[in-house]
Structures are given as structure tokens and as C-alpha cells.
Coordinates of N, CA, C and O in Angstrom, one line a residue:
G223 N 27.3 -75.0 5.4 CA 28.0 -73.9 4.9 C 29.1 -73.7 4.5 O 29.6 -75.2 3.9
N224 N 30.0 -72.8 3.6 CA 30.5 -72.8 2.6 C 31.9 -72.9 3.3 O 32.3 -72.4 4.3
T225 N 32.9 -74.0 2.5 CA 34.0 -74.2 3.1 C 35.1 -74.3 2.4 O 36.2 -74.7 2.3
D226 N 35.0 -73.2 1.2 CA 35.7 -73.1 0.0 C 37.0 -72.0 0.6 O 36.6 -71.1 1.7
T227 N 38.2 -72.2 0.2 CA 39.1 -71.1 0.5 C 39.0 -69.8 -0.8 O 39.4 -70.5 -1.9
Y228 N 39.3 -68.9 -0.5 CA 39.4 -67.6 -1.5 C 40.9 -67.0 -1.4 O 41.1 -66.6 -0.1
R229 N 41.1 -66.9 -2.3 CA 43.0 -66.2 -2.5 C 42.4 -64.6 -2.9 O 42.1 -64.5 -4.2
A230 N 43.0 -63.4 -2.3 CA 43.6 -62.3 -3.3 C 44.9 -62.2 -3.5 O 45.5 -61.9 -2.0
S231 N 46.1 -61.6 -4.0 CA 47.2 -60.9 -4.2 C 47.4 -60.3 -4.7 O 46.6 -59.7 -5.7
A232 N 48.6 -59.7 -4.3 CA 49.2 -58.4 -5.4 C 50.6 -59.1 -5.5 O 51.4 -59.4 -4.1
Q233 N 51.8 -58.9 -6.5 CA 52.7 -59.1 -6.6 C 53.7 -57.7 -7.3 O 53.5 -57.4 -7.3
L234 N 54.8 -58.0 -6.4 CA 55.9 -57.0 -6.7 C 56.9 -57.7 -7.3 O 57.5 -58.5 -6.9
N235 N 57.4 -57.3 -8.3 CA 58.8 -57.5 -9.1 C 59.8 -56.6 -8.8 O 59.4 -55.6 -9.5
L236 N 60.9 -57.3 -8.1 CA 62.3 -56.1 -8.2 C 63.3 -56.7 -8.5 O 63.4 -58.1 -8.7
T237 N 64.4 -55.7 -8.8 CA 65.8 -56.7 -8.6 C 66.9 -55.7 -7.7 O 66.8 -54.7 -8.0
C238 N 67.4 -56.8 -7.1 CA 68.4 -55.9 -6.1 C 69.4 -56.1 -7.0 O 70.1 -57.0 -7.6
S239 N 70.7 -54.7 -6.2 CA 71.7 -54.9 -6.9 C 72.5 -56.0 -6.6 O 72.2 -56.6 -5.6
T240 N 73.9 -55.9 -7.2 CA 74.6 -56.9 -6.9 C 75.2 -57.1 -5.8 O 75.3 -58.9 -5.4
A241 N 75.5 -56.1 -5.0 CA 76.2 -56.3 -3.8 C 75.8 -55.5 -2.9 O 75.7 -54.3 -3.7
P242 N 75.5 -55.2 -1.4 CA 75.4 -56.4 -0.6 C 73.8 -57.2 -0.8 O 73.2 -56.2 -1.5
S243 N 73.9 -58.0 -0.1 CA 72.2 -58.2 -0.4 C 71.4 -57.5 0.3 O 71.6 -56.6 1.3
R244 N 69.9 -57.3 0.2 CA 69.1 -56.7 0.8 C 68.1 -57.2 1.4 O 68.2 -58.1 1.7
T245 N 67.2 -56.5 2.4 CA 66.1 -56.9 3.2 C 64.8 -56.4 2.6 O 65.0 -55.3 2.2
L246 N 64.1 -56.8 2.8 CA 62.6 -56.4 2.6 C 61.8 -56.6 3.9 O 61.8 -57.2 4.9
K247 N 61.2 -55.2 4.2 CA 60.5 -55.1 5.4 C 59.1 -54.0 5.2 O 59.1 -53.7 4.0
F248 N 58.2 -54.6 5.8 CA 57.1 -53.4 5.4 C 56.1 -53.5 7.1 O 56.5 -54.5 8.0
R249 N 55.1 -52.9 7.0 CA 54.2 -52.8 8.1 C 52.8 -53.3 7.7 O 52.1 -53.6 6.8
V250 N 52.1 -54.3 8.7 CA 50.9 -54.7 8.3 C 49.9 -54.1 9.6 O 50.2 -53.8 10.6
F251 N 48.6 -54.2 9.2 CA 47.6 -53.9 9.9 C 46.7 -55.0 9.9 O 46.0 -54.9 9.2
P252 N 46.8 -56.0 10.9 CA 46.2 -56.8 10.5 C 44.3 -57.0 11.1 O 43.9 -56.4 12.2
G253 N 43.7 -57.6 10.5 CA 42.1 -57.7 10.5 C 41.7 -59.1 10.0 O 40.8 -59.9 10.3
A254 N 43.3 -60.0 10.8 CA 43.1 -61.3 10.1 C 43.1 -62.1 11.6 O 43.9 -61.9 12.2
V255 N 42.4 -63.4 11.2 CA 42.2 -64.0 12.6 C 41.7 -65.5 12.1 O 40.9 -65.9 11.5
R256 N 42.4 -66.6 12.6 CA 42.7 -67.8 12.4 C 41.1 -68.7 13.1 O 40.8 -68.2 14.1
P257 N 40.0 -69.3 12.5 CA 40.5 -69.6 11.0 C 40.0 -69.1 9.8 O 39.9 -69.6 8.8
F258 N 39.4 -68.1 10.2 CA 38.8 -66.7 9.1 C 39.8 -66.8 7.6 O 39.2 -66.5 6.7
D259 N 40.9 -66.3 8.3 CA 41.8 -65.6 7.5 C 43.2 -65.8 7.6 O 43.6 -65.9 8.6
R260 N 44.2 -65.5 6.7 CA 45.5 -65.3 6.9 C 46.1 -64.7 5.7 O 46.1 -64.7 4.5
L261 N 47.3 -64.2 6.1 CA 48.1 -63.5 5.2 C 49.6 -64.2 5.0 O 50.0 -64.7 6.1
V262 N 49.9 -64.4 3.9 CA 50.9 -64.8 3.8 C 52.0 -64.4 2.7 O 51.2 -63.8 1.8
I263 N 53.4 -63.9 3.0 CA 54.1 -63.4 2.2 C 55.1 -64.4 1.3 O 55.8 -64.9 2.5
L264 N 55.0 -64.6 0.1 CA 55.9 -66.1 -0.5 C 57.1 -64.7 -1.4 O 56.9 -63.5 -2.3
V265 N 58.3 -65.2 -1.4 CA 59.6 -64.6 -2.2 C 59.9 -65.7 -3.1 O 60.1 -67.1 -2.4
D266 N 59.7 -65.6 -4.3 CA 60.1 -66.2 -5.2 C 59.6 -67.6 -5.0 O 59.9 -68.6 -5.1
G267 N 58.1 -68.0 -4.9 CA 56.9 -68.8 -4.8 C 57.2 -69.2 -3.3 O 56.6 -70.6 -3.0
I268 N 58.5 -68.8 -2.4 CA 58.5 -70.1 -1.1 C 58.2 -68.5 -0.1 O 58.1 -67.7 0.2
I269 N 57.4 -69.5 1.1 CA 56.5 -68.8 2.2 C 57.8 -68.4 3.2 O 58.6 -69.1 3.8
R270 N 57.8 -66.5 3.1 CA 58.6 -66.1 4.5 C 58.2 -65.5 5.5 O 58.5 -65.3 6.3
F271 N 56.8 -65.3 5.4 CA 56.2 -64.9 6.3 C 54.9 -65.2 6.2 O 54.0 -65.3 5.2
E272 N 54.2 -65.6 7.4 CA 52.9 -65.6 7.5 C 52.1 -65.1 8.7 O 52.7 -65.1 10.0
L273 N 50.8 -64.7 8.8 CA 50.3 -63.6 10.0 C 48.8 -64.5 10.0 O 48.1 -64.4 8.9
Q274 N 48.5 -65.0 11.3 CA 47.0 -66.0 11.1 C 46.5 -65.7 12.3 O 45.4 -65.6 12.2
D275 N 47.2 -65.7 13.5 CA 46.6 -65.4 14.6 C 47.2 -64.3 15.4 O 48.2 -63.7 16.1
A276 N 46.3 -63.0 15.0 CA 47.1 -61.4 15.4 C 46.9 -61.3 16.5 O 45.2 -62.0 17.1
S277 N 47.7 -61.1 17.4 CA 47.2 -61.0 19.0 C 46.6 -59.6 19.4 O 45.9 -59.4 20.0
K278 N 46.7 -58.5 18.5 CA 46.2 -57.4 18.4 C 45.5 -57.2 16.9 O 46.0 -56.1 16.8
V279 N 44.4 -57.8 16.7 CA 43.9 -57.8 15.8 C 43.0 -56.2 15.5 O 42.4 -55.9 16.5
G280 N 43.3 -55.8 14.5 CA 42.7 -54.6 14.4 C 43.0 -53.1 15.2 O 42.1 -51.9 15.7
E281 N 44.3 -53.2 15.9 CA 44.5 -52.4 17.2 C 46.0 -51.5 16.8 O 45.6 -50.5 17.1
E282 N 46.6 -52.2 16.2 CA 48.0 -51.7 15.6 C 48.7 -52.0 15.0 O 48.7 -52.8 14.1
W283 N 49.8 -51.2 14.1 CA 50.2 -51.6 12.9 C 51.3 -52.4 13.5 O 52.0 -52.2 14.7
T284 N 52.0 -53.2 12.8 CA 53.2 -54.2 13.3 C 54.5 -54.1 12.3 O 53.7 -54.4 10.8
T285 N 55.5 -54.3 12.5 CA 56.5 -54.2 11.5 C 56.9 -55.5 11.4 O 57.1 -56.6 12.3
S286 N 57.1 -56.0 10.2 CA 57.5 -57.4 9.6 C 58.7 -57.8 10.1 O 59.7 -56.8 10.3
P287 N 59.2 -59.2 10.3 CA 60.5 -59.4 10.5 C 61.5 -59.3 9.1 O 60.8 -59.1 8.3
L288 N 62.8 -59.1 9.0 CA 63.2 -58.9 8.0 C 63.2 -59.6 7.2 O 63.7 -61.1 7.8
I289 N 63.4 -59.8 6.1 CA 63.1 -60.8 5.4 C 64.3 -60.6 3.8 O 64.5 -59.6 3.3
G290 N 65.5 -61.7 4.0 CA 66.6 -61.5 3.5 C 66.2 -61.7 1.7 O 65.6 -62.8 1.6
L291 N 67.1 -60.8 0.7 CA 66.8 -60.8 -0.2 C 68.1 -61.0 -1.0 O 68.7 -60.2 -0.9
T292 N 68.8 -61.7 -1.9 CA 69.9 -61.9 -2.5 C 69.9 -61.2 -3.5 O 68.7 -60.6 -4.2
A293 N 71.1 -60.9 -4.0 CA 71.2 -59.9 -5.7 C 70.5 -60.8 -6.5 O 70.7 -61.8 -6.4
G294 N 69.8 -59.8 -7.5 CA 69.2 -60.6 -8.7 C 67.6 -60.1 -8.3 O 66.8 -59.3 -7.8
A295 N 67.0 -60.8 -9.5 CA 65.1 -60.4 -9.6 C 64.3 -61.3 -8.7 O 65.1 -62.6 -8.3
H296 N 63.4 -60.9 -8.3 CA 62.8 -61.7 -7.3 C 61.1 -61.2 -7.3 O 60.9 -60.1 -8.0
V297 N 60.4 -62.0 -6.9 CA 58.7 -61.6 -7.1 C 58.4 -61.7 -5.8 O 58.5 -63.2 -5.2
I298 N 57.8 -60.9 -5.0 CA 57.0 -60.7 -3.7 C 55.9 -60.7 -3.9 O 55.2 -60.0 -5.0
E299 N 55.2 -62.0 -3.5 CA 53.7 -61.9 -3.4 C 53.0 -61.8 -1.9 O 53.5 -62.5 -1.0
F300 N 52.3 -60.7 -1.8 CA 51.7 -60.7 -0.6 C 50.0 -61.3 -1.1 O 49.2 -60.9 -1.9
Q301 N 49.9 -62.1 -0.4 CA 48.7 -63.3 -0.6 C 47.8 -63.1 0.5 O 47.9 -63.5 1.9
Y302 N 46.4 -63.0 0.5 CA 45.3 -63.0 1.6 C 44.4 -64.1 1.3 O 44.1 -64.3 0.2
E303 N 44.2 -65.1 2.3 CA 43.3 -66.3 2.2 C 42.0 -66.0 3.3 O 42.4 -66.0 4.4
Y304 N 41.2 -66.2 2.6 CA 39.8 -66.4 3.5 C 39.3 -67.7 3.7 O 39.4 -68.5 2.4
N305 N 39.7 -68.1 4.7 CA 39.2 -69.6 5.0 C 40.2 -70.5 4.4 O 39.9 -71.2 3.7
P306 N 41.6 -70.4 4.6 CA 42.8 -71.2 4.1 C 42.5 -72.5 5.0 O 43.2 -73.1 4.2
F307 N 41.8 -72.8 5.8 CA 41.6 -74.1 6.6 C 40.3 -75.1 6.4 O 40.3 -76.2 6.6
G308 N 39.3 -74.5 5.0 CA 38.6 -75.4 4.6 C 37.4 -75.6 6.1 O 36.5 -76.8 5.6
Q309 N 37.6 -74.4 7.0 CA 36.4 -74.5 8.0 C 34.7 -74.7 7.5 O 34.8 -73.4 6.5
N310 N 34.0 -75.1 8.1 CA 32.8 -74.9 7.8 C 32.1 -73.4 8.8 O 32.0 -73.4 10.1
L311 N 32.2 -72.4 8.4 CA 32.7 -70.9 9.3 C 31.3 -70.7 9.8 O 31.0 -69.6 10.4
A312 N 30.3 -71.3 9.4 CA 28.8 -70.9 10.1 C 29.0 -71.5 11.3 O 28.1 -70.9 12.4
T313 N 29.8 -72.6 12.1 CA 29.8 -73.1 13.1 C 30.7 -72.1 14.3 O 30.8 -72.5 15.1
Q314 N 31.6 -71.1 13.5 CA 33.0 -70.7 14.2 C 32.3 -69.6 14.9 O 31.6 -68.5 14.3
P315 N 32.5 -69.3 16.2 CA 32.1 -67.9 16.7 C 33.1 -66.9 16.1 O 34.3 -67.1 16.0
V316 N 32.1 -65.5 15.8 CA 33.0 -64.4 15.3 C 33.6 -63.5 16.3 O 33.3 -63.2 17.4
N317 N 35.0 -63.0 15.6 CA 35.7 -62.2 16.9 C 35.0 -61.1 16.5 O 35.3 -60.3 15.2
P318 N 34.8 -59.9 17.2 CA 34.3 -58.8 16.8 C 35.4 -57.5 16.3 O 34.9 -56.7 15.7
N319 N 36.5 -58.0 16.6 CA 37.6 -57.2 16.4 C 38.0 -57.5 14.5 O 38.7 -57.0 14.0
R320 N 37.7 -58.7 13.8 CA 38.1 -59.3 12.8 C 37.3 -58.3 11.7 O 36.0 -58.0 11.8
D321 N 38.0 -57.8 10.6 CA 37.7 -57.2 9.6 C 37.8 -57.8 8.5 O 36.9 -57.6 7.7
G322 N 38.4 -58.9 8.6 CA 38.7 -60.1 7.1 C 39.2 -59.3 6.1 O 39.3 -59.2 4.9
V323 N 40.4 -58.2 6.3 CA 41.4 -57.5 5.7 C 42.5 -57.5 6.3 O 42.8 -57.6 7.2
V324 N 43.3 -57.1 5.1 CA 44.9 -57.1 6.0 C 45.5 -55.2 5.4 O 45.4 -55.7 3.9
W325 N 46.0 -54.7 6.0 CA 46.5 -53.7 5.4 C 48.2 -53.4 5.3 O 48.5 -53.8 6.5
I326 N 48.6 -53.2 4.0 CA 50.2 -53.5 4.2 C 50.6 -52.4 3.4 O 50.3 -51.4 2.6
D327 N 51.5 -51.4 4.1 CA 51.7 -50.4 4.3 C 53.7 -50.1 4.5 O 54.3 -51.0 5.1
N328 N 54.5 -49.2 3.6 CA 55.8 -49.0 4.0 C 56.6 -50.2 3.8 O 57.6 -50.8 4.2
V329 N 56.3 -50.7 2.2 CA 57.0 -51.7 2.0 C 58.7 -51.2 1.6 O 58.6 -49.8 0.6
E330 N 59.7 -51.6 1.8 CA 60.9 -51.2 1.8 C 61.9 -52.3 1.2 O 61.9 -53.1 2.0

């Protein structure tokens, strides 16, 4: 079976005012289930949020924890990974609630 990892991402470039520091928050509707997929949020190349074992897959929107941002320019990357653990997915049981996508909304 296929053991390749695939990624899709969207980037948000923003500049925070000089003071005070700001926070990033957003809402997620997960269709992601380990080992099939994962959502990773990077701020300036550093993982700040990860969702891989959604307890309520495909059931409800979840608000992310607040992510602190200092003053200055930042690159926020929303990264979806399919098969991030390099599994032979043909041998894995399928979760019937898995959509294989993640929706993100209300980015503030």
C-alpha cells in the first residue's frame, strides 16, 4: 500500500502592532484521525498547535487555544498532512466519521 505523506497548506502573513502583544485564535472543524491525517499550525516555522486525534471528529467546531504573537511580522501556516506517520493505510481500520479534511474559520 501507499505509505507516502502528502501536505497541503495555506499561509497568512501579518504584522502585529508594536504593543501590546497579540493572540491568534481560530475555530477548527476536524475530519482528521490518526494515523490518516493531522492539522499543524506553525508560527514563523515553529509548531504552535497540532490536531491529530480529534475526540469529536466531524461533530462540532472547536476553538483553538490562544497562540501568543509578539509585535512584528509573522508567517502563520495552516498545514494539513495526509498519512503523516508513513503508515500502510490499506491495513488500518477506517473511521466512518473521517472526512480527510479540516475546516478552519473565524481566524482572528
